[in-house]
CSV table of C-alpha atoms in Angstrom, one decimal:
chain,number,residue,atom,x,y,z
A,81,UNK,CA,5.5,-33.8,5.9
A,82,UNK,CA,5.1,-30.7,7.5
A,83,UNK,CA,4.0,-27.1,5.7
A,84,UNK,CA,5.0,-26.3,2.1
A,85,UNK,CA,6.3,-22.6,1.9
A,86,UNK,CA,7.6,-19.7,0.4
A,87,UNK,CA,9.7,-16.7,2.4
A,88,UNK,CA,10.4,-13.8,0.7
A,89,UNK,CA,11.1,-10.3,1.0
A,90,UNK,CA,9.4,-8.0,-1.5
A,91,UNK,CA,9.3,-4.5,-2.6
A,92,UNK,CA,5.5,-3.0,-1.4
A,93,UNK,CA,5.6,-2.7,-5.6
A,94,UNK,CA,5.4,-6.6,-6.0
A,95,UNK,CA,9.2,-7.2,-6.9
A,96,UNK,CA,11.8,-9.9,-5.3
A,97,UNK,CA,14.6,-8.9,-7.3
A,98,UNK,CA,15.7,-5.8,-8.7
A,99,UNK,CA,16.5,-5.0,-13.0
A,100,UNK,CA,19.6,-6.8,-14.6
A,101,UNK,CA,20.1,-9.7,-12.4
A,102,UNK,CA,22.9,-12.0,-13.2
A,103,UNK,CA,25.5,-14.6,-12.0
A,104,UNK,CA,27.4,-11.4,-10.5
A,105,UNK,CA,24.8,-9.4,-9.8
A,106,UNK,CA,22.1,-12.2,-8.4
A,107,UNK,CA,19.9,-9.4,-6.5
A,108,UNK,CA,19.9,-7.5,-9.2
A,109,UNK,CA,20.2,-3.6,-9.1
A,110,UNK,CA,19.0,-2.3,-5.7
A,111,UNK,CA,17.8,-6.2,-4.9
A,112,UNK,CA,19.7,-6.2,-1.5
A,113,UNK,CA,17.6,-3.1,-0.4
A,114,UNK,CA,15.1,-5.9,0.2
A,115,UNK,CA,17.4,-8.0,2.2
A,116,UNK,CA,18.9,-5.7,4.8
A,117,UNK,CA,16.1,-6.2,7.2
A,118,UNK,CA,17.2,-9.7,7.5
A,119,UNK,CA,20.8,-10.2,6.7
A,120,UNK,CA,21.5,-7.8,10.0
A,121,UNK,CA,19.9,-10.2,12.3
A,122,UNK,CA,21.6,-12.7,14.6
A,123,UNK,CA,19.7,-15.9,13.1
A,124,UNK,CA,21.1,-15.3,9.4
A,125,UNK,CA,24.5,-14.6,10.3
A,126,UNK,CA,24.2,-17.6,12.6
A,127,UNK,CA,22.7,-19.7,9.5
A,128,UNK,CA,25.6,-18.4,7.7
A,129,UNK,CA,28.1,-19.1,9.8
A,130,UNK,CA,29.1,-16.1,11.3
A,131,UNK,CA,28.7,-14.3,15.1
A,132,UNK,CA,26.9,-11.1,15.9
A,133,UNK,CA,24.1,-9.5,14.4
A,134,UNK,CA,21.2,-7.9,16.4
A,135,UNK,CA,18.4,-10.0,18.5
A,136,UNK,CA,15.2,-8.6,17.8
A,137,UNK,CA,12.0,-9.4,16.5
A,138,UNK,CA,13.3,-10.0,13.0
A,139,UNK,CA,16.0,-12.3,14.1
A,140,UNK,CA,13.2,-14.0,15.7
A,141,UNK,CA,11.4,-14.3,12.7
A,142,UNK,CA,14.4,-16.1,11.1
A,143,UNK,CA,15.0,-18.3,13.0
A,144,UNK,CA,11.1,-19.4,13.0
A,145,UNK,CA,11.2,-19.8,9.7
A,146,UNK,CA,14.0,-21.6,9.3
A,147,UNK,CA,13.6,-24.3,12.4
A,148,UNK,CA,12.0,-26.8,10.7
A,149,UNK,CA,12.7,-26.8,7.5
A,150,UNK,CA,13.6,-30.4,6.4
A,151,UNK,CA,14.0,-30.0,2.3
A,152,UNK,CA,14.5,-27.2,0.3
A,153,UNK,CA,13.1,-27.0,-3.4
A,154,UNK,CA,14.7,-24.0,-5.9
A,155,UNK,CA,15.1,-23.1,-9.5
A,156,UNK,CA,18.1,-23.4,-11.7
A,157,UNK,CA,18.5,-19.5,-12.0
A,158,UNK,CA,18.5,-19.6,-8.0
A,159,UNK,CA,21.2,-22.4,-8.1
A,160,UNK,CA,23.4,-20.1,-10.4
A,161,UNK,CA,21.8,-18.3,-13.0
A,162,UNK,CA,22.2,-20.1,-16.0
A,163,UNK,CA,19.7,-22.4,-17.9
A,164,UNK,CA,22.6,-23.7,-20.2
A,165,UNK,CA,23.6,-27.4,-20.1
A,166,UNK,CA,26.4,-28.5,-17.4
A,167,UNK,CA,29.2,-28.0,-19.4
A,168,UNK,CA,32.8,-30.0,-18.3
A,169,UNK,CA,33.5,-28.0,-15.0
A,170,UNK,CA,30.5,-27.3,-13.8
A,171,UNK,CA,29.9,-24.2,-11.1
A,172,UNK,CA,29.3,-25.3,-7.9
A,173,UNK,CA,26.6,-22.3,-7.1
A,174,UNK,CA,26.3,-19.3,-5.3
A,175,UNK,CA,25.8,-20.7,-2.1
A,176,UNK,CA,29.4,-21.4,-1.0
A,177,UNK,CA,31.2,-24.8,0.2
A,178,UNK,CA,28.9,-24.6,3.3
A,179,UNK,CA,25.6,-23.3,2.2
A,180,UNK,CA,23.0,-22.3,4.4
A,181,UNK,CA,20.1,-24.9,4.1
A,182,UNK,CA,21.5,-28.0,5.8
A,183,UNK,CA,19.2,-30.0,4.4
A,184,UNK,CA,18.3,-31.8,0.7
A,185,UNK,CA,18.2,-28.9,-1.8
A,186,UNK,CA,16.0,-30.4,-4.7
A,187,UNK,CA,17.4,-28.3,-8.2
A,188,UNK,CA,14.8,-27.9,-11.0
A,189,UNK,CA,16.4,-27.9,-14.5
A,190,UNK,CA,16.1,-29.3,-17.4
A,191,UNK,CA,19.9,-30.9,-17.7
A,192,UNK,CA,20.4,-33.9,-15.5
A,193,UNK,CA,23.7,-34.2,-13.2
A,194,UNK,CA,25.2,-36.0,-10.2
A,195,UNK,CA,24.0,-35.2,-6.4
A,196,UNK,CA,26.5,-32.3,-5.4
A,197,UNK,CA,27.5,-33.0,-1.5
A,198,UNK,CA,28.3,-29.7,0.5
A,199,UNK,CA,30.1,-29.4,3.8
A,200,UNK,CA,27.0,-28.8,7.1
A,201,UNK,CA,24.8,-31.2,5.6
A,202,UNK,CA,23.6,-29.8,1.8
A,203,UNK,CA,23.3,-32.0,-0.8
A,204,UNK,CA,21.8,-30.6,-4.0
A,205,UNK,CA,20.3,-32.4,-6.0
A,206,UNK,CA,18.8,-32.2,-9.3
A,207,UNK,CA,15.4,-32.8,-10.6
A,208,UNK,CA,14.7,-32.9,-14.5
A,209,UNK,CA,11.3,-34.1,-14.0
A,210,UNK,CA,9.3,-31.1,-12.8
A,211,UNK,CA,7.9,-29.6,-10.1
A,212,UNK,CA,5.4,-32.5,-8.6
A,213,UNK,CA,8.4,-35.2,-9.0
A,214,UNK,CA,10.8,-32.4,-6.7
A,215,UNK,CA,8.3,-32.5,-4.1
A,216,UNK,CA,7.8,-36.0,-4.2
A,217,UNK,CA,11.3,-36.0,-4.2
A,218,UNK,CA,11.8,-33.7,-1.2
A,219,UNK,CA,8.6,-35.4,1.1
A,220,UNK,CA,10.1,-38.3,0.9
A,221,UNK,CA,13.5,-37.2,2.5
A,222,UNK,CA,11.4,-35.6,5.4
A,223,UNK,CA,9.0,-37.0,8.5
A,224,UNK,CA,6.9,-33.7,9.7
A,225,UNK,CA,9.3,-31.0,8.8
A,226,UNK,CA,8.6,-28.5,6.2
A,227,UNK,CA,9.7,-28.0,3.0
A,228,UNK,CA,10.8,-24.8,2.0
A,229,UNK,CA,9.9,-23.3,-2.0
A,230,UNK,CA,13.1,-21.0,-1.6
A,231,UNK,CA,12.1,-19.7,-5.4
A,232,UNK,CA,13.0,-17.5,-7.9
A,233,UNK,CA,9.4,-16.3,-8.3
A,234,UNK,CA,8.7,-18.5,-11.5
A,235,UNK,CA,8.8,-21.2,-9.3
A,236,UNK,CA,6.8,-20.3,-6.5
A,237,UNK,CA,4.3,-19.2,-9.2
A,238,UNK,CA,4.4,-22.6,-10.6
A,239,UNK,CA,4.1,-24.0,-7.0
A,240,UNK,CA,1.0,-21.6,-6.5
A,241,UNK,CA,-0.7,-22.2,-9.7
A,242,UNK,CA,-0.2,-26.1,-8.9
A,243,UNK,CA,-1.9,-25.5,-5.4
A,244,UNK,CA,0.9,-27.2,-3.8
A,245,UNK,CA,1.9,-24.6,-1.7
A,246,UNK,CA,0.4,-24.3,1.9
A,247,UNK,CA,1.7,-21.0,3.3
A,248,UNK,CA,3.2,-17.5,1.9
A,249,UNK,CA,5.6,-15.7,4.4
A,250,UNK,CA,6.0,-12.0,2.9
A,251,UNK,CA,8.2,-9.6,4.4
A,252,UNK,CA,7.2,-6.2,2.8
A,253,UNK,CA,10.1,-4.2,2.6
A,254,UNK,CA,8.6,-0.2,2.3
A,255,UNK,CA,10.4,0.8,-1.2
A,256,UNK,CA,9.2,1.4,-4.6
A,257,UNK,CA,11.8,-0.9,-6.6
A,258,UNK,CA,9.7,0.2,-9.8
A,259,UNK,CA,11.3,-2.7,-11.9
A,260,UNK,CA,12.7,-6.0,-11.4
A,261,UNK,CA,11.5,-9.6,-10.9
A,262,UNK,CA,8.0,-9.4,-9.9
A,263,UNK,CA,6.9,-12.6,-7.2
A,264,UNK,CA,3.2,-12.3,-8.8
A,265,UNK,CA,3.5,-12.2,-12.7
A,266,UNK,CA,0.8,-12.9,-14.7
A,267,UNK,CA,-0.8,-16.1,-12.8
A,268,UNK,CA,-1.9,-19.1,-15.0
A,269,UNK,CA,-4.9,-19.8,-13.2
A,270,UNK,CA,-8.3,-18.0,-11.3
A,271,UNK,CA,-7.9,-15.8,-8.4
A,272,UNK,CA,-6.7,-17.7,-5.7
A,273,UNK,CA,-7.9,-17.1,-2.1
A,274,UNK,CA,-5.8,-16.6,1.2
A,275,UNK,CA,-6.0,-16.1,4.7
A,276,UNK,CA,-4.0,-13.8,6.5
A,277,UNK,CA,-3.1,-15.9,9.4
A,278,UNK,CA,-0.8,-13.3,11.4
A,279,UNK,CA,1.2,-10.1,10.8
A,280,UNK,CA,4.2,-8.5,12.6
A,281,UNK,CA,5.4,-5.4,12.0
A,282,UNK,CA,8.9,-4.0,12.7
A,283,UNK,CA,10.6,-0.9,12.3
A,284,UNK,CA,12.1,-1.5,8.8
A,285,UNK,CA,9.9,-4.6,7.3
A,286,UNK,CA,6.2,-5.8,7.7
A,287,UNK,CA,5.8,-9.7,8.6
A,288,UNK,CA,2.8,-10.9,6.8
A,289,UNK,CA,1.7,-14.7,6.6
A,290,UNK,CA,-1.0,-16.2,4.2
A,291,UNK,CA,-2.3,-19.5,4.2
A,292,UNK,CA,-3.3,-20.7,0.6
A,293,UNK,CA,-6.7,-22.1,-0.1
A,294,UNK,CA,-5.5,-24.6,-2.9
A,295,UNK,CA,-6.3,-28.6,-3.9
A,296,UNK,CA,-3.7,-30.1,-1.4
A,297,UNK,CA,-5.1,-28.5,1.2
A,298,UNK,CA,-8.6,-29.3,1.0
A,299,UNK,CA,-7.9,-32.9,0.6
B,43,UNK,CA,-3.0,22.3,2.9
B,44,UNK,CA,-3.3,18.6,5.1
B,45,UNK,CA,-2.2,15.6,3.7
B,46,UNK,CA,-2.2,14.8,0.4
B,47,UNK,CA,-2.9,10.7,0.2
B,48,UNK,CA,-4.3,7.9,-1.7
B,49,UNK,CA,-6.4,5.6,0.3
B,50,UNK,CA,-6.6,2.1,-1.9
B,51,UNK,CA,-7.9,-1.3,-1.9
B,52,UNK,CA,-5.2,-3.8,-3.4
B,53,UNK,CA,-4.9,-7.6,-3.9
B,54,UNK,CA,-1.9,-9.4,-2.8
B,55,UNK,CA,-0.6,-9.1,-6.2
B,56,UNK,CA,-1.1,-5.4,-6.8
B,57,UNK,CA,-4.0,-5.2,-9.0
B,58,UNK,CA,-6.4,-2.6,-8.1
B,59,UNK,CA,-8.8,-3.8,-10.6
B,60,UNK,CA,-9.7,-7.2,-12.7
B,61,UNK,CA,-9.0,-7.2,-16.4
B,62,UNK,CA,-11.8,-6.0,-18.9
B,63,UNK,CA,-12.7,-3.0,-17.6
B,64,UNK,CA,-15.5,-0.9,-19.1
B,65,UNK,CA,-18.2,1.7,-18.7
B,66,UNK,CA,-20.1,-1.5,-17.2
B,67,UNK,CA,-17.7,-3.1,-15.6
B,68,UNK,CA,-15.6,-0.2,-14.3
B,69,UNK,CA,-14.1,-2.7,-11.5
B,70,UNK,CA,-12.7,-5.3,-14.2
B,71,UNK,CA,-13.3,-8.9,-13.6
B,72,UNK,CA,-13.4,-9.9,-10.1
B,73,UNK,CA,-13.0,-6.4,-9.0
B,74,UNK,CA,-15.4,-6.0,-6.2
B,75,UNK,CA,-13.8,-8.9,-3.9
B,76,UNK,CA,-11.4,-5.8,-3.3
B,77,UNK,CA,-14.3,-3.8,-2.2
B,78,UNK,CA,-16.3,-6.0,0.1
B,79,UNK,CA,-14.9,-5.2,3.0
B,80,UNK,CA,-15.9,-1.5,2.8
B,81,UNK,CA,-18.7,-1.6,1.0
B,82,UNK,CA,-20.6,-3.6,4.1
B,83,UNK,CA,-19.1,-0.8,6.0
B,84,UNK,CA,-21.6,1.6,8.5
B,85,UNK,CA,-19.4,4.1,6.9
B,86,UNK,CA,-19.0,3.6,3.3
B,87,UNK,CA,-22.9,3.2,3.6
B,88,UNK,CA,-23.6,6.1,5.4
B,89,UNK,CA,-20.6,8.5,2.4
B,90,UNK,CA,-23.2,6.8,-0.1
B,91,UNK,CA,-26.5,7.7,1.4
B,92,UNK,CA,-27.4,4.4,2.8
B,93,UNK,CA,-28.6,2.9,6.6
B,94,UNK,CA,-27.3,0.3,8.2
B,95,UNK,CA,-23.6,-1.7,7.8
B,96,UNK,CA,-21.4,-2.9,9.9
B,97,UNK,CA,-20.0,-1.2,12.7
B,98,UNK,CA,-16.3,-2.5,13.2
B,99,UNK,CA,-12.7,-1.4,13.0
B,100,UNK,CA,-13.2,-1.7,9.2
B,101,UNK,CA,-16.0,1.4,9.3
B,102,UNK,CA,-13.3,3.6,11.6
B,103,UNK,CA,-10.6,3.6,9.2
B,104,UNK,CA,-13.2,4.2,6.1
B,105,UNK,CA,-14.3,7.4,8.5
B,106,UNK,CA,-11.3,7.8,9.3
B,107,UNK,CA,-9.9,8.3,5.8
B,108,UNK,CA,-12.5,10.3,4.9
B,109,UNK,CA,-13.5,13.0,7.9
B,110,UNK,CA,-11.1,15.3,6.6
B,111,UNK,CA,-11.1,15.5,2.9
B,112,UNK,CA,-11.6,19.0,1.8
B,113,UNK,CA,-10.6,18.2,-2.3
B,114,UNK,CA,-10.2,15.3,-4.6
B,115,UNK,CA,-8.6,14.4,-7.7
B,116,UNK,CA,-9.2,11.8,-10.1
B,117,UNK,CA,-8.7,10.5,-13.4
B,118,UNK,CA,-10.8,10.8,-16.8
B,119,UNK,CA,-11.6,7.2,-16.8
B,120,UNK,CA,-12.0,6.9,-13.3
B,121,UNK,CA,-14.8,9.6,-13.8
B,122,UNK,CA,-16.7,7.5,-17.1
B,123,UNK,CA,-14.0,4.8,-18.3
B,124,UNK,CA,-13.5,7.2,-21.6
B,125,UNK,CA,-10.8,9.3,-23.4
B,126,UNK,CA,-12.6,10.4,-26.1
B,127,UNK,CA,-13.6,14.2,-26.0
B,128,UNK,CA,-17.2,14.6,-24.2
B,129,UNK,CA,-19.9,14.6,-26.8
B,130,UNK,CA,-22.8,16.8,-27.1
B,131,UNK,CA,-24.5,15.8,-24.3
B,132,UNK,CA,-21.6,13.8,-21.9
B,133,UNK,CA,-22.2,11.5,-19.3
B,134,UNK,CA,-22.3,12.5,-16.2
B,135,UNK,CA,-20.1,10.0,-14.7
B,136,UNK,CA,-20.3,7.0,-12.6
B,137,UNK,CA,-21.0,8.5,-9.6
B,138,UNK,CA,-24.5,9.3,-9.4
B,139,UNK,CA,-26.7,12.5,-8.5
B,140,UNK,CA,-25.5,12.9,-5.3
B,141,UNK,CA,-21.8,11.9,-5.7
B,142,UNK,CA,-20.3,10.0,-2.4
B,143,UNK,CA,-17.4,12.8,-2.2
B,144,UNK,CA,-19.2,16.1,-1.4
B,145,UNK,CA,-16.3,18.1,-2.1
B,146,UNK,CA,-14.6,19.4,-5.2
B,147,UNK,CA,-13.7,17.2,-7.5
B,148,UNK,CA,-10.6,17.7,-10.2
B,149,UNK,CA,-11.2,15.6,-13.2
B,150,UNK,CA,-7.6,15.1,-15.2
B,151,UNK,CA,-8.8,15.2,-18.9
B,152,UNK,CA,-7.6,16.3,-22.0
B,153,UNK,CA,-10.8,18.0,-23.3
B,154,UNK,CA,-11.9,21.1,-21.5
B,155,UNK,CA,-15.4,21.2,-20.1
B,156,UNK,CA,-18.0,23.3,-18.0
B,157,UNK,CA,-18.0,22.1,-14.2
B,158,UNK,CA,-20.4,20.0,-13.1
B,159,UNK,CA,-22.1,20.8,-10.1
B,160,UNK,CA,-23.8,17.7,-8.2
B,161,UNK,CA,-26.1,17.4,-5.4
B,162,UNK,CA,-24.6,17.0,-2.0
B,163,UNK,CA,-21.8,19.2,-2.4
B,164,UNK,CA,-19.6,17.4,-5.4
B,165,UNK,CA,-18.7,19.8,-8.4
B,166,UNK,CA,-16.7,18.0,-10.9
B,167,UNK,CA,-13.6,20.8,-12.1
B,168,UNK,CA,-12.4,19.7,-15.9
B,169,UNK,CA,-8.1,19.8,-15.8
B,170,UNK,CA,-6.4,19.9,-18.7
B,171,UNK,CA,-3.1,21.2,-17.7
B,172,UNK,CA,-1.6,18.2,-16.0
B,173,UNK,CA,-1.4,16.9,-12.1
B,174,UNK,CA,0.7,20.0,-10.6
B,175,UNK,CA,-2.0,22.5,-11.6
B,176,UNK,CA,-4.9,20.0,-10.4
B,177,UNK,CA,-2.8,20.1,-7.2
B,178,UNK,CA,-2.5,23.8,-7.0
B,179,UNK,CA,-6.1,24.3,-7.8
B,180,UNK,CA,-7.8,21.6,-5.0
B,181,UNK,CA,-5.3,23.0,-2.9
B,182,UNK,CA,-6.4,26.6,-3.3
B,183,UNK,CA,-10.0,25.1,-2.4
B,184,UNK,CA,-8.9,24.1,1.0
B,185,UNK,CA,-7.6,25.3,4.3
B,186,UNK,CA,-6.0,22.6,6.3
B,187,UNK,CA,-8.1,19.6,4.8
B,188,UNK,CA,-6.4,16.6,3.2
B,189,UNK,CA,-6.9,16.0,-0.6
B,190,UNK,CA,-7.0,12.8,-1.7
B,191,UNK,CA,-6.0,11.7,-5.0
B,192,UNK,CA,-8.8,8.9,-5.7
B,193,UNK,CA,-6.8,6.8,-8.6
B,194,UNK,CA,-7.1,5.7,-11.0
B,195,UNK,CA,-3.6,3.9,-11.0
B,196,UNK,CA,-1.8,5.8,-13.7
B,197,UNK,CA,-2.5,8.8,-11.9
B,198,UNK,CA,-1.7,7.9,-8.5
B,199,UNK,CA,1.8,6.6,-10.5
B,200,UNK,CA,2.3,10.1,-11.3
B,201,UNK,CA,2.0,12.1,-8.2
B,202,UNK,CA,4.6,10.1,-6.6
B,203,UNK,CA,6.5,9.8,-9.8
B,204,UNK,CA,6.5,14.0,-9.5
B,205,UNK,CA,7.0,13.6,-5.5
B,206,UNK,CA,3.4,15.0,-5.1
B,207,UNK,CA,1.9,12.6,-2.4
B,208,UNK,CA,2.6,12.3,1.3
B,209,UNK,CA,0.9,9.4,2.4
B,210,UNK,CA,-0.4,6.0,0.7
B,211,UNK,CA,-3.2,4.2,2.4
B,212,UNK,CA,-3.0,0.8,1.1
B,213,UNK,CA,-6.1,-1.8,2.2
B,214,UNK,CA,-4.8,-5.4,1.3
B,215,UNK,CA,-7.0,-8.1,0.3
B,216,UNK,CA,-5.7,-11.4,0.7
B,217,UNK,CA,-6.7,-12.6,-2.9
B,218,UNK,CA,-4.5,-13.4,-5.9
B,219,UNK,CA,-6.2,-11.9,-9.2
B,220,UNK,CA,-3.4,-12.7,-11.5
B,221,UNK,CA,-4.4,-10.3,-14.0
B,222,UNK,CA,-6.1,-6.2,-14.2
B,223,UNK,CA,-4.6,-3.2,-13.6
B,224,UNK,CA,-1.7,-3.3,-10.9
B,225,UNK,CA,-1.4,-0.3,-8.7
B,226,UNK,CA,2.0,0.1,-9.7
B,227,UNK,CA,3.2,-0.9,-12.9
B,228,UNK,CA,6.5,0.3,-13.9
B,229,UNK,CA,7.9,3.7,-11.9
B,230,UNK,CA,9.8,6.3,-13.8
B,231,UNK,CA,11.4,7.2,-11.5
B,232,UNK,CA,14.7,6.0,-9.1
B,233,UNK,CA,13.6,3.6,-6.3
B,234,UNK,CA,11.3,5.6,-3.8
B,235,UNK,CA,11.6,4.9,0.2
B,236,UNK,CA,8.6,4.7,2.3
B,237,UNK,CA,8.4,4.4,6.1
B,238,UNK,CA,5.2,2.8,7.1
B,239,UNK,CA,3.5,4.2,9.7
B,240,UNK,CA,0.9,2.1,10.9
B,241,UNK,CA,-0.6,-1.1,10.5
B,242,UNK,CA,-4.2,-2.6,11.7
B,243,UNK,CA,-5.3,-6.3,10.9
B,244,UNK,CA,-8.9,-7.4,10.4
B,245,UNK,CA,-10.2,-10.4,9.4
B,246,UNK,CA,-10.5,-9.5,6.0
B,247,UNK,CA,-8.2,-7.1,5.1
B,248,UNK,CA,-4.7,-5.9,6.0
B,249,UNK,CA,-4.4,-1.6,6.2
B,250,UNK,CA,-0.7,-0.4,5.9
B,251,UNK,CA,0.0,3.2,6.2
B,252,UNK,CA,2.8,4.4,4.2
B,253,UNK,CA,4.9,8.0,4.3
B,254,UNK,CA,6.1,8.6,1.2
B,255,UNK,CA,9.6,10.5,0.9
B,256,UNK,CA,8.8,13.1,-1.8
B,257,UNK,CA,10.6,16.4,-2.7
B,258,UNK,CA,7.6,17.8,-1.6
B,259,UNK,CA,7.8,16.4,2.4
B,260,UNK,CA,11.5,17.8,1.7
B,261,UNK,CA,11.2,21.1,1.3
């Protein structure tokens, strides 16, 4: 496989998310002031099926990002913000009928279910085993493309503190959220080094990219 | 006045210091990594009385942050790591005979005391009326210099909590500490734009320049 990594726009105060996220409200409050960098660009509204959008740096950025991505791996909450079993009818997730990966999705939770095949070439599918079976999981389905930790931030924690993560794309968005979901909550480990490989700044959002000094990639 | 900015060294996760800080250990656990690339600096060594250093774009923006300081304002703990009242015969602080600041120095406290007059130009000022009337007072010390509010991270909260600080200078290390004191915790406050200004890479560290959109740029 290729690069294992996380791509995430955060607050310059540490948060992903805003306060009071739910199903309806998946940003939480103020969250999408984090996203607006990116959701103007050409490359996502191409990803999401739809024309326009401006061609600049950030669109470039995308698009990068997104090239060679061959398996996804994301957290219940992410899927569609519940931790509850199931249940009869079970929602399909936030994501739409044609989401926007194209590729495996690997879904942590704890309550097993059926592969869930999406129009453009999605499939999720769900992992009860943890995070080290999902990317076993996800390698597998892949030759040298990446594989994308697409979060919530308890994941890409776990991913971090596990040293299975490779590379940290951060796109700082220049706002003081002052509460949400924080990316780096208490870590369960000692300070981890990085590397600052490259960093790109545009008018509304700083590009930052860290490589991860962990176990997988000193073998 | 100039500018009134904080100029801060932060890990990726926002921690300004390690966990267990003390009188001894003012930095916390694993604090310093956030200082080593200005402390081998020609021109943190030469603000602290020493020869020698490097000589790199690193030691411009350290000058460069300080050449036009004309006031400075600190917390109690940031001056001896105590809150207790001062004692019969208080400690002078952490900051040596011949403090590196060679200005005035405003001291938030909540027990009154006697300046402090250092060698080289450093008087420590005792405030017990709050961060507005430190404010008023280093700014009635200074023409057109800058004042820089040197932390510690409660009290950099509250100037831009009140709206009291122009610019944040924010030095990023690329290390995850996963625990200390975050540079901000929780605002009071609604969210708070920033533009960022500038940014310079070295090998070591990140520098991001930050405008901060206060009532006070308002006006």
């Amino acid at each position: 496989m290729g690069t294992v990594f996380a791509n995430v726009s955060i607050s310059l105060d540490g948060y992903i998310a805003g306060p009071n996220d739910s199903r309806e409200n998946p940003l939480g409050d103020g969250g999408e002031q984090l996203h607006e960098w990116m959701v103007d660009t050409e490359s996502w509204k191409d990803q999401h099926g739809h024309d326009g959008g401006e061609t600049n740096r950030d669109s470039e950025i995308v698009a990068e990002s997104n090239e060679n991505v061959g398996a996804a791996i994301m957290g219940r909450r992410m899927f569609d913000n519940d931790e509850g079993p199931w249940g009869d009818d079970p929602f399909e997730g936030y994501w739409g009928d044609d989401p926007p990966f194209a590729v495996p999705v690997f879904v942590l939770t704890h309550h097993p279910r059926e592969p869930l095949e999406m129009d453009g070439g999605t499939t999720f599918h769900f992992v009860t085993d943890g995070i080290e079976r999902a990317l076993k999981r996800a390698s597998d389905t892949v030759d040298d493309e990446d594989i994308e930790i697409v979060g919530g931030a308890t994941v890409i924690q776990q991913f971090i503190e596990a040293g299975l993560i490779d590379e940290l794309q951060l796109h700082v968005v220049p706002v003081l959220l002052g509460d949400g979901i924080r990316l780096f909550e208490s870590l369960d480990s000692d300070p981890i080094e990085l590397e600052r490989t490259r960093m790109v700044g545009s008018p509304d959002v700083t590009h930052l990219w860290f490589d991860v000094e962990t176990d997988r990639n000193e073998q």
